[in-house]
mmCIF file of C-alpha atoms in Angstrom:
data_model
loop_
_atom_site.group_PDB
_atom_site.id
_atom_site.type_symbol
_atom_site.label_atom_id
_atom_site.label_comp_id
_atom_site.label_asym_id
_atom_site.label_seq_id
_atom_site.Cartn_x
_atom_site.Cartn_y
_atom_site.Cartn_z
ATOM 1 C CA MET A 1 -17.683 -11.538 -23.037
ATOM 2 C CA ASP A 2 -19.895 -10.831 -26.052
ATOM 3 C CA GLY A 3 -22.614 -8.173 -26.348
ATOM 4 C CA ASP A 4 -25.468 -10.458 -25.305
ATOM 5 C CA GLU A 5 -23.648 -11.555 -22.149
ATOM 6 C CA MET A 6 -22.805 -7.948 -21.254
ATOM 7 C CA ASP A 7 -26.451 -6.940 -21.694
ATOM 8 C CA MET A 8 -27.471 -9.791 -19.413
ATOM 9 C CA VAL A 9 -24.992 -8.634 -16.745
ATOM 10 C CA ARG A 10 -26.279 -5.063 -16.918
ATOM 11 C CA SER A 11 -29.934 -6.058 -16.793
ATOM 12 C CA THR A 12 -29.317 -8.389 -13.879
ATOM 13 C CA LEU A 13 -27.594 -5.649 -11.902
ATOM 14 C CA VAL A 14 -30.282 -3.092 -12.686
ATOM 15 C CA GLU A 15 -33.071 -5.497 -11.750
ATOM 16 C CA TRP A 16 -31.348 -6.512 -8.532
ATOM 17 C CA ARG A 17 -30.754 -2.908 -7.461
ATOM 18 C CA GLU A 18 -34.321 -1.821 -8.251
ATOM 19 C CA ARG A 19 -36.078 -4.746 -6.610
ATOM 20 C CA SER A 20 -33.693 -5.269 -3.669
ATOM 21 C CA PRO A 21 -32.477 -1.982 -2.219
ATOM 22 C CA LYS A 22 -30.004 -2.894 0.505
ATOM 23 C CA THR A 23 -27.747 -1.224 2.983
ATOM 24 C CA LEU A 24 -24.028 -1.291 2.347
ATOM 25 C CA GLU A 25 -23.632 -3.814 5.163
ATOM 26 C CA GLU A 26 -26.062 -6.160 3.416
ATOM 27 C CA VAL A 27 -24.271 -5.662 0.111
ATOM 28 C CA THR A 28 -20.921 -6.533 1.679
ATOM 29 C CA ALA A 29 -22.386 -9.692 3.172
ATOM 30 C CA ARG A 30 -23.888 -10.586 -0.205
ATOM 31 C CA LEU A 31 -20.492 -10.263 -1.888
ATOM 32 C CA LEU A 32 -18.915 -12.774 0.436
ATOM 33 C CA LYS A 33 -21.829 -15.220 0.254
ATOM 34 C CA THR A 34 -22.001 -14.989 -3.537
ATOM 35 C CA ARG A 35 -18.356 -15.878 -3.898
ATOM 36 C CA ALA A 36 -18.731 -18.828 -1.583
ATOM 37 C CA ARG A 37 -21.536 -20.459 -3.534
ATOM 38 C CA GLU A 38 -21.230 -19.359 -7.170
ATOM 39 C CA GLU A 39 -18.827 -20.661 -9.781
ATOM 40 C CA PRO A 40 -19.004 -18.531 -12.937
ATOM 41 C CA GLY A 41 -19.575 -20.374 -16.165
ATOM 42 C CA PRO A 42 -17.561 -19.826 -19.347
ATOM 43 C CA GLY A 43 -17.594 -16.197 -20.412
ATOM 44 C CA MET A 44 -19.498 -15.095 -17.320
ATOM 45 C CA MET A 45 -18.257 -12.155 -15.302
ATOM 46 C CA THR A 46 -17.875 -12.453 -11.562
ATOM 47 C CA ALA A 47 -17.854 -8.650 -11.420
ATOM 48 C CA MET A 48 -21.638 -9.080 -11.088
ATOM 49 C CA THR A 49 -20.872 -9.444 -7.402
ATOM 50 C CA PHE A 50 -19.369 -5.939 -7.186
ATOM 51 C CA PHE A 51 -20.665 -2.458 -7.743
ATOM 52 C CA ASP A 52 -19.722 1.064 -6.716
ATOM 53 C CA PRO A 53 -22.201 2.458 -4.135
ATOM 54 C CA LEU A 54 -21.213 6.025 -5.050
ATOM 55 C CA ALA A 55 -21.287 5.589 -8.833
ATOM 56 C CA GLY A 56 -22.389 8.761 -10.611
ATOM 57 C CA LYS A 57 -21.771 11.028 -7.617
ATOM 58 C CA SER A 58 -19.415 13.979 -7.798
ATOM 59 C CA VAL A 59 -19.859 14.925 -4.141
ATOM 60 C CA ALA A 60 -20.102 12.611 -1.122
ATOM 61 C CA SER A 61 -19.794 12.981 2.622
ATOM 62 C CA VAL A 62 -16.959 11.457 4.642
ATOM 63 C CA LYS A 63 -19.474 9.063 6.189
ATOM 64 C CA GLU A 64 -20.708 7.915 2.771
ATOM 65 C CA ILE A 65 -17.194 7.386 1.449
ATOM 66 C CA THR A 66 -16.136 5.523 4.580
ATOM 67 C CA LYS A 67 -19.127 3.182 4.335
ATOM 68 C CA ALA A 68 -18.521 2.634 0.640
ATOM 69 C CA ALA A 69 -14.975 1.563 1.469
ATOM 70 C CA GLU A 70 -16.427 -1.501 3.201
ATOM 71 C CA VAL A 71 -17.765 -2.615 -0.180
ATOM 72 C CA TRP A 72 -14.606 -1.655 -2.052
ATOM 73 C CA ASP A 73 -12.466 -3.739 0.310
ATOM 74 C CA ALA A 74 -14.426 -6.816 -0.742
ATOM 75 C CA TYR A 75 -13.554 -6.370 -4.409
ATOM 76 C CA ASP A 76 -11.112 -9.075 -5.487
ATOM 77 C CA ALA A 77 -10.019 -8.589 -9.098
ATOM 78 C CA ARG A 78 -8.986 -12.236 -9.382
ATOM 79 C CA LEU A 79 -12.502 -13.392 -8.550
ATOM 80 C CA ASP A 80 -14.589 -10.480 -9.749
ATOM 81 C CA GLY A 81 -12.767 -9.623 -12.945
ATOM 82 C CA PRO A 82 -11.585 -6.144 -13.955
ATOM 83 C CA ALA A 83 -13.430 -3.109 -12.644
ATOM 84 C CA PRO A 84 -12.508 0.578 -12.928
ATOM 85 C CA MET A 85 -11.353 2.310 -9.773
ATOM 86 C CA PRO A 86 -14.210 4.344 -8.232
ATOM 87 C CA PHE A 87 -13.871 8.113 -8.286
ATOM 88 C CA PHE A 88 -13.739 8.440 -4.493
ATOM 89 C CA TYR A 89 -11.587 5.371 -3.818
ATOM 90 C CA PRO A 90 -8.194 7.157 -3.507
ATOM 91 C CA SER A 91 -9.626 9.367 -0.761
ATOM 92 C CA VAL A 92 -9.847 6.385 1.610
ATOM 93 C CA ARG A 93 -7.487 3.770 0.165
ATOM 94 C CA TYR A 94 -4.146 3.610 -1.617
ATOM 95 C CA GLU A 95 -4.435 2.987 -5.338
ATOM 96 C CA ASN A 96 -2.364 -0.203 -5.255
ATOM 97 C CA TRP A 97 -4.933 -1.804 -2.919
ATOM 98 C CA TRP A 98 -7.722 -1.698 -5.513
ATOM 99 C CA GLY A 99 -8.789 -5.246 -6.333
ATOM 100 C CA SER A 100 -6.678 -6.925 -3.641
ATOM 101 C CA GLY A 101 -9.748 -8.118 -1.725
ATOM 102 C CA VAL A 102 -7.763 -7.557 1.469
ATOM 103 C CA HIS A 103 -8.941 -5.568 4.471
ATOM 104 C CA MET A 104 -6.873 -2.652 5.665
ATOM 105 C CA GLN A 105 -6.255 -4.247 9.062
ATOM 106 C CA GLU A 106 -4.620 -7.237 7.371
ATOM 107 C CA LEU A 107 -2.330 -4.917 5.434
ATOM 108 C CA HIS A 108 -1.426 -2.995 8.571
ATOM 109 C CA THR A 109 -0.579 -6.264 10.334
ATOM 110 C CA LEU A 110 1.593 -7.348 7.405
ATOM 111 C CA ALA A 111 3.560 -4.104 7.555
ATOM 112 C CA GLN A 112 3.805 -4.206 11.334
ATOM 113 C CA ASN A 113 4.915 -7.841 11.690
ATOM 114 C CA HIS A 114 7.155 -8.184 8.633
ATOM 115 C CA GLY A 115 8.259 -4.644 7.817
ATOM 116 C CA ILE A 116 6.804 -4.955 4.321
ATOM 117 C CA PRO A 117 5.601 -1.680 2.752
ATOM 118 C CA VAL A 118 1.971 -1.803 1.620
ATOM 119 C CA ALA A 119 1.287 1.810 0.566
ATOM 120 C CA TRP A 120 1.770 2.741 -3.131
ATOM 121 C CA THR A 121 3.603 -0.536 -3.756
ATOM 122 C CA PRO A 122 3.463 -3.573 -4.261
ATOM 123 C CA PRO A 123 0.597 -4.322 -6.700
ATOM 124 C CA ALA A 124 -2.789 -5.571 -5.476
ATOM 125 C CA ASP A 125 -2.286 -9.199 -6.498
ATOM 126 C CA VAL A 126 1.053 -9.311 -4.673
ATOM 127 C CA LEU A 127 -0.556 -7.833 -1.566
ATOM 128 C CA GLN A 128 -3.166 -10.577 -1.668
ATOM 129 C CA ASP A 129 -0.483 -13.253 -2.010
ATOM 130 C CA LEU A 130 1.485 -11.753 0.871
ATOM 131 C CA VAL A 131 -1.502 -11.741 3.201
ATOM 132 C CA ARG A 132 -2.496 -15.278 2.265
ATOM 133 C CA ALA A 133 1.017 -16.698 2.492
ATOM 134 C CA ASP A 134 2.112 -18.636 5.558
ATOM 135 C CA ALA A 135 2.776 -16.420 8.578
ATOM 136 C CA GLU A 136 6.448 -17.440 8.606
ATOM 137 C CA HIS A 137 8.686 -14.553 7.499
ATOM 138 C CA GLY A 138 10.470 -16.609 4.870
ATOM 139 C CA ALA A 139 7.159 -17.337 3.159
ATOM 140 C CA LYS A 140 6.478 -13.613 2.825
ATOM 141 C CA LEU A 141 9.923 -13.057 1.345
ATOM 142 C CA GLY A 142 9.264 -15.874 -1.132
ATOM 143 C CA VAL A 143 6.203 -14.001 -2.429
ATOM 144 C CA LEU A 144 8.274 -10.857 -2.960
ATOM 145 C CA GLU A 145 11.015 -12.759 -4.756
ATOM 146 C CA ALA A 146 8.527 -14.439 -7.100
ATOM 147 C CA ALA A 147 6.949 -11.065 -7.933
ATOM 148 C CA GLU A 148 10.233 -9.164 -8.339
ATOM 149 C CA ASP A 149 9.621 -7.968 -11.906
ATOM 150 C CA GLU A 150 6.055 -6.870 -11.172
ATOM 151 C CA ILE A 151 7.135 -4.965 -8.064
ATOM 152 C CA ARG A 152 10.040 -3.293 -9.870
ATOM 153 C CA SER A 153 7.720 -2.136 -12.635
ATOM 154 C CA LEU A 154 5.321 -0.502 -10.173
ATOM 155 C CA CYS A 155 8.238 1.125 -8.328
ATOM 156 C CA HIS A 156 9.278 2.742 -11.607
ATOM 157 C CA SER A 157 5.711 3.982 -12.146
ATOM 158 C CA MET A 158 5.518 5.456 -8.657
ATOM 159 C CA LEU A 159 8.878 7.209 -9.029
ATOM 160 C CA ARG A 160 7.770 8.799 -12.310
ATOM 161 C CA GLU A 161 4.913 10.397 -10.360
ATOM 162 C CA CYS A 162 7.367 12.074 -7.972
ATOM 163 C CA THR A 163 7.851 15.401 -9.751
ATOM 164 C CA SER A 164 7.935 17.951 -6.926
ATOM 165 C CA SER A 165 10.984 20.213 -6.969
ATOM 166 C CA TRP A 166 11.098 19.790 -3.187
ATOM 167 C CA LEU A 167 12.097 16.142 -3.644
ATOM 168 C CA LYS A 168 14.697 16.538 -6.403
ATOM 169 C CA VAL A 169 17.643 15.149 -4.426
ATOM 170 C CA ASP A 170 15.614 12.205 -3.133
ATOM 171 C CA THR A 171 14.167 11.303 -6.531
ATOM 172 C CA GLU A 172 17.642 11.406 -8.070
ATOM 173 C CA ALA A 173 18.871 8.940 -5.449
ATOM 174 C CA ALA A 174 15.844 6.712 -6.080
ATOM 175 C CA THR A 175 16.565 6.812 -9.818
ATOM 176 C CA HIS A 176 20.020 5.376 -9.149
ATOM 177 C CA VAL A 177 18.495 2.767 -6.832
ATOM 178 C CA LEU A 178 16.141 1.493 -9.521
ATOM 179 C CA ALA A 179 18.880 1.634 -12.161
ATOM 180 C CA ALA A 180 20.995 -0.652 -9.987
ATOM 181 C CA TRP A 181 18.043 -3.010 -9.627
ATOM 182 C CA ASP A 182 17.435 -2.974 -13.378
ATOM 183 C CA ASP A 183 21.080 -3.870 -13.964
ATOM 184 C CA GLY A 184 20.899 -6.843 -11.612
ATOM 185 C CA HIS A 185 22.663 -5.183 -8.673
ATOM 186 C CA LEU A 186 19.801 -5.600 -6.242
ATOM 187 C CA GLN A 187 21.847 -5.593 -3.031
ATOM 188 C CA ALA A 188 23.724 -2.461 -4.049
ATOM 189 C CA GLY A 189 20.430 -0.743 -4.828
ATOM 190 C CA ALA A 190 19.048 -1.836 -1.460
ATOM 191 C CA CYS A 191 22.000 -0.346 0.450
ATOM 192 C CA LEU A 192 21.577 2.983 -1.336
ATOM 193 C CA ALA A 193 17.818 2.811 -0.734
ATOM 194 C CA LEU A 194 18.270 2.425 3.029
ATOM 195 C CA ALA A 195 20.687 5.358 3.110
ATOM 196 C CA ALA A 196 18.490 7.551 0.899
ATOM 197 C CA ALA A 197 15.272 6.736 2.773
ATOM 198 C CA GLU A 198 16.397 8.302 6.029
ATOM 199 C CA ASP A 199 15.673 11.938 5.137
ATOM 200 C CA VAL A 200 12.334 10.984 3.607
ATOM 201 C CA MET A 201 11.382 9.057 6.766
ATOM 202 C CA PHE A 202 11.836 12.124 8.965
ATOM 203 C CA SER A 203 9.942 14.278 6.487
ATOM 204 C CA VAL A 204 6.920 11.990 6.154
ATOM 205 C CA ALA A 205 6.856 11.229 9.888
ATOM 206 C CA ARG A 206 7.188 14.950 10.698
ATOM 207 C CA VAL A 207 9.825 14.068 13.281
ATOM 208 C CA GLU A 208 12.708 16.425 14.069
ATOM 209 C CA ARG A 209 16.121 14.917 13.453
ATOM 210 C CA LYS A 210 17.219 15.744 17.000
ATOM 211 C CA LYS A 211 14.773 13.068 18.192
ATOM 212 C CA LYS A 212 16.700 10.593 16.042
ATOM 213 C CA TYR A 213 15.580 6.994 15.527
ATOM 214 C CA PRO A 214 13.484 6.597 18.704
ATOM 215 C CA GLY A 215 11.344 9.434 17.388
ATOM 216 C CA LEU A 216 10.840 7.584 14.124
ATOM 217 C CA THR A 217 9.948 4.294 15.781
ATOM 218 C CA ARG A 218 7.464 6.019 18.081
ATOM 219 C CA ALA A 219 5.825 7.632 15.064
ATOM 220 C CA ALA A 220 5.772 4.307 13.211
ATOM 221 C CA SER A 221 4.228 2.433 16.140
ATOM 222 C CA ARG A 222 1.202 4.717 16.495
ATOM 223 C CA PRO A 223 -2.058 2.850 15.868
ATOM 224 C CA VAL A 224 -4.011 3.455 12.698
ATOM 225 C CA ARG A 225 -6.863 5.894 13.273
ATOM 226 C CA GLY A 226 -10.050 4.520 14.782
ATOM 227 C CA ASN A 227 -12.590 2.492 12.862
ATOM 228 C CA SER A 228 -13.003 4.813 9.903
ATOM 229 C CA TRP A 229 -9.823 3.501 8.247
ATOM 230 C CA LEU A 230 -9.316 6.705 6.308
ATOM 231 C CA VAL A 231 -5.926 6.571 4.669
ATOM 232 C CA ASP A 232 -3.184 8.694 6.205
ATOM 233 C CA GLU A 233 0.592 8.465 6.315
ATOM 234 C CA GLN A 234 0.506 6.085 9.289
ATOM 235 C CA ILE A 235 0.293 3.046 7.003
ATOM 236 C CA VAL A 236 3.384 4.300 5.147
ATOM 237 C CA LEU A 237 5.310 4.660 8.407
ATOM 238 C CA THR A 238 4.367 1.290 9.924
ATOM 239 C CA PRO A 239 7.201 -0.748 8.264
ATOM 240 C CA ILE A 240 9.773 1.584 9.846
ATOM 241 C CA GLU A 241 9.230 0.177 13.351
ATOM 242 C CA PRO A 242 10.660 -3.310 12.670
ATOM 243 C CA LEU A 243 13.358 -1.740 10.467
ATOM 244 C CA PHE A 244 14.832 -0.064 13.567
ATOM 245 C CA THR A 245 14.605 -3.063 15.882
ATOM 246 C CA SER A 246 17.352 -2.786 18.498
ATOM 247 C CA TYR A 247 20.567 -4.475 17.318
ATOM 248 C CA PHE A 248 24.087 -4.044 18.720
ATOM 249 C CA PRO A 249 26.726 -6.231 17.028
ATOM 250 C CA GLU A 250 29.255 -5.350 19.732
ATOM 251 C CA ARG A 251 26.980 -7.142 22.213
ATOM 252 C CA ASN A 252 26.692 -10.145 19.901
ATOM 253 C CA ASP A 253 22.965 -9.547 19.496
ATOM 254 C CA PRO A 254 21.260 -12.000 17.137
ATOM 255 C CA ILE A 255 20.449 -10.424 13.798
ATOM 256 C CA PRO A 256 16.717 -9.593 13.651
ATOM 257 C CA GLU A 257 14.552 -11.771 11.422
ATOM 258 C CA ASN A 258 12.980 -8.772 9.672
ATOM 259 C CA LEU A 259 15.050 -6.402 7.580
ATOM 260 C CA SER A 260 17.286 -4.453 9.981
ATOM 261 C CA ARG A 261 18.790 -1.126 9.007
ATOM 262 C CA HIS A 262 21.332 -1.413 11.821
ATOM 263 C CA ALA A 263 22.452 -4.866 10.693
ATOM 264 C CA VAL A 264 22.886 -3.737 7.087
ATOM 265 C CA LEU A 265 24.701 -0.464 7.782
ATOM 266 C CA HIS A 266 26.787 -1.574 10.776
ATOM 267 C CA ARG A 267 27.574 -5.206 9.976
ATOM 268 C CA LEU A 268 26.289 -5.934 6.414
ATOM 269 C CA PRO A 269 25.734 -9.692 6.610
ATOM 270 C CA LEU A 270 24.864 -10.527 3.004
ATOM 271 C CA GLU A 271 22.723 -13.469 4.082
ATOM 272 C CA HIS A 272 20.510 -10.938 5.875
ATOM 273 C CA LEU A 273 20.416 -8.624 2.878
ATOM 274 C CA ASN A 274 18.889 -11.387 0.763
ATOM 275 C CA LYS A 275 16.707 -10.815 -2.290
ATOM 276 C CA GLY A 276 13.486 -10.487 -0.312
ATOM 277 C CA HIS A 277 14.934 -7.986 2.171
ATOM 278 C CA SER A 278 16.570 -6.043 -0.652
ATOM 279 C CA ILE A 279 13.196 -5.705 -2.379
ATOM 280 C CA ILE A 280 11.660 -4.494 0.904
ATOM 281 C CA ALA A 281 14.372 -1.832 1.282
ATOM 282 C CA ILE A 282 13.730 -0.443 -2.195
ATOM 283 C CA MET A 283 9.948 -0.621 -1.851
ATOM 284 C CA LEU A 284 10.213 1.320 1.411
ATOM 285 C CA LEU A 285 12.129 4.153 -0.240
ATOM 286 C CA ILE A 286 9.656 4.361 -3.128
ATOM 287 C CA SER A 287 6.646 4.136 -0.801
ATOM 288 C CA LEU A 288 7.940 6.936 1.438
ATOM 289 C CA LEU A 289 8.967 9.053 -1.524
ATOM 290 C CA ARG A 290 5.574 8.717 -3.210
ATOM 291 C CA GLN A 291 3.898 9.709 0.063
ATOM 292 C CA ALA A 292 6.237 12.700 0.346
ATOM 293 C CA GLU A 293 5.173 13.652 -3.190
ATOM 294 C CA GLU A 294 1.539 13.500 -2.108
ATOM 295 C CA ASP A 295 2.284 15.701 0.895
ATOM 296 C CA ALA A 296 4.171 18.154 -1.327
ATOM 297 C CA ARG A 297 1.248 18.384 -3.737
ATOM 298 C CA HIS A 298 -1.124 19.249 -0.903
ATOM 299 C CA ALA A 299 1.313 21.833 0.476
ATOM 300 C CA GLU A 300 1.798 23.414 -2.947
ATOM 301 C CA ALA A 301 -1.973 23.523 -3.496
ATOM 302 C CA ASP A 302 -2.471 25.219 -0.132
ATOM 303 C CA ALA A 303 0.288 27.721 -0.904
ATOM 304 C CA HIS A 304 -1.353 28.532 -4.229
ATOM 305 C CA GLU A 305 -4.795 28.924 -2.637
ATOM 306 C CA TYR A 306 -3.518 31.400 -0.071
ATOM 307 C CA GLY A 307 -1.259 33.246 -2.503
ATOM 308 C CA TYR A 308 2.100 32.135 -1.113
ATOM 309 C CA ASP A 309 3.493 30.747 -4.362
#
């Protein structure tokens, strides 16, 4: 886009905002209608359909941020073009959701029905493809397989952000997991990921080990909070529920369709630990570990504030 076109975009936005003050609900509706009827011409920027309701603010109430999230959820980078992440966005959404154009409920359903992690990884465009793919489980796995390199790259980025000394053992294990993936040993990396993820699961879920796996699945099956859709660790935990689906090989149970920890660790059918399921296993470890890093940062900040460090 050249300078003249950019000036036109800016002036159009300014004029529209000044002459047509609207509620956030009206803005959200406008986004959807605009996309349905407008085809951008050469060099034009569909980002004209998106703006940040809290732009320029350094302080905002929970209510304001929650309402702004309704607009942010409508931002689809593929349609609207690139846009910087709003300052307040990470307080209500995970960073990898920015630009996916997918509502949080759809992501929660994806994690719940297919055991696919959606927090911290995979990238926004992959999330969009996953949600839009056919509901059949194999179709979801096909999306993951096609995006393997992109997902692996983001997993590396997320692991580099895990610097807390509290997570040293877990991050070392994850480093070996990704090294195996890099070297083409995806299934080996997935097996190590499932083993390494267990401690992190209990930590993030705040479940005592004596409650064992039923405690984890109960924590993972809790509904996401209310209608505010403020991000919390529940979205990270959701994929754990299908992971622990009941499976007893000694009873000749059929192997679950979704990735099954019990099937991998107690029977290891390689057709079950296919490429798609292997990617899910590694994403789950990285997703949980990055959430544990976030929790550790908050704990360390609190300790510093109250003089416990």
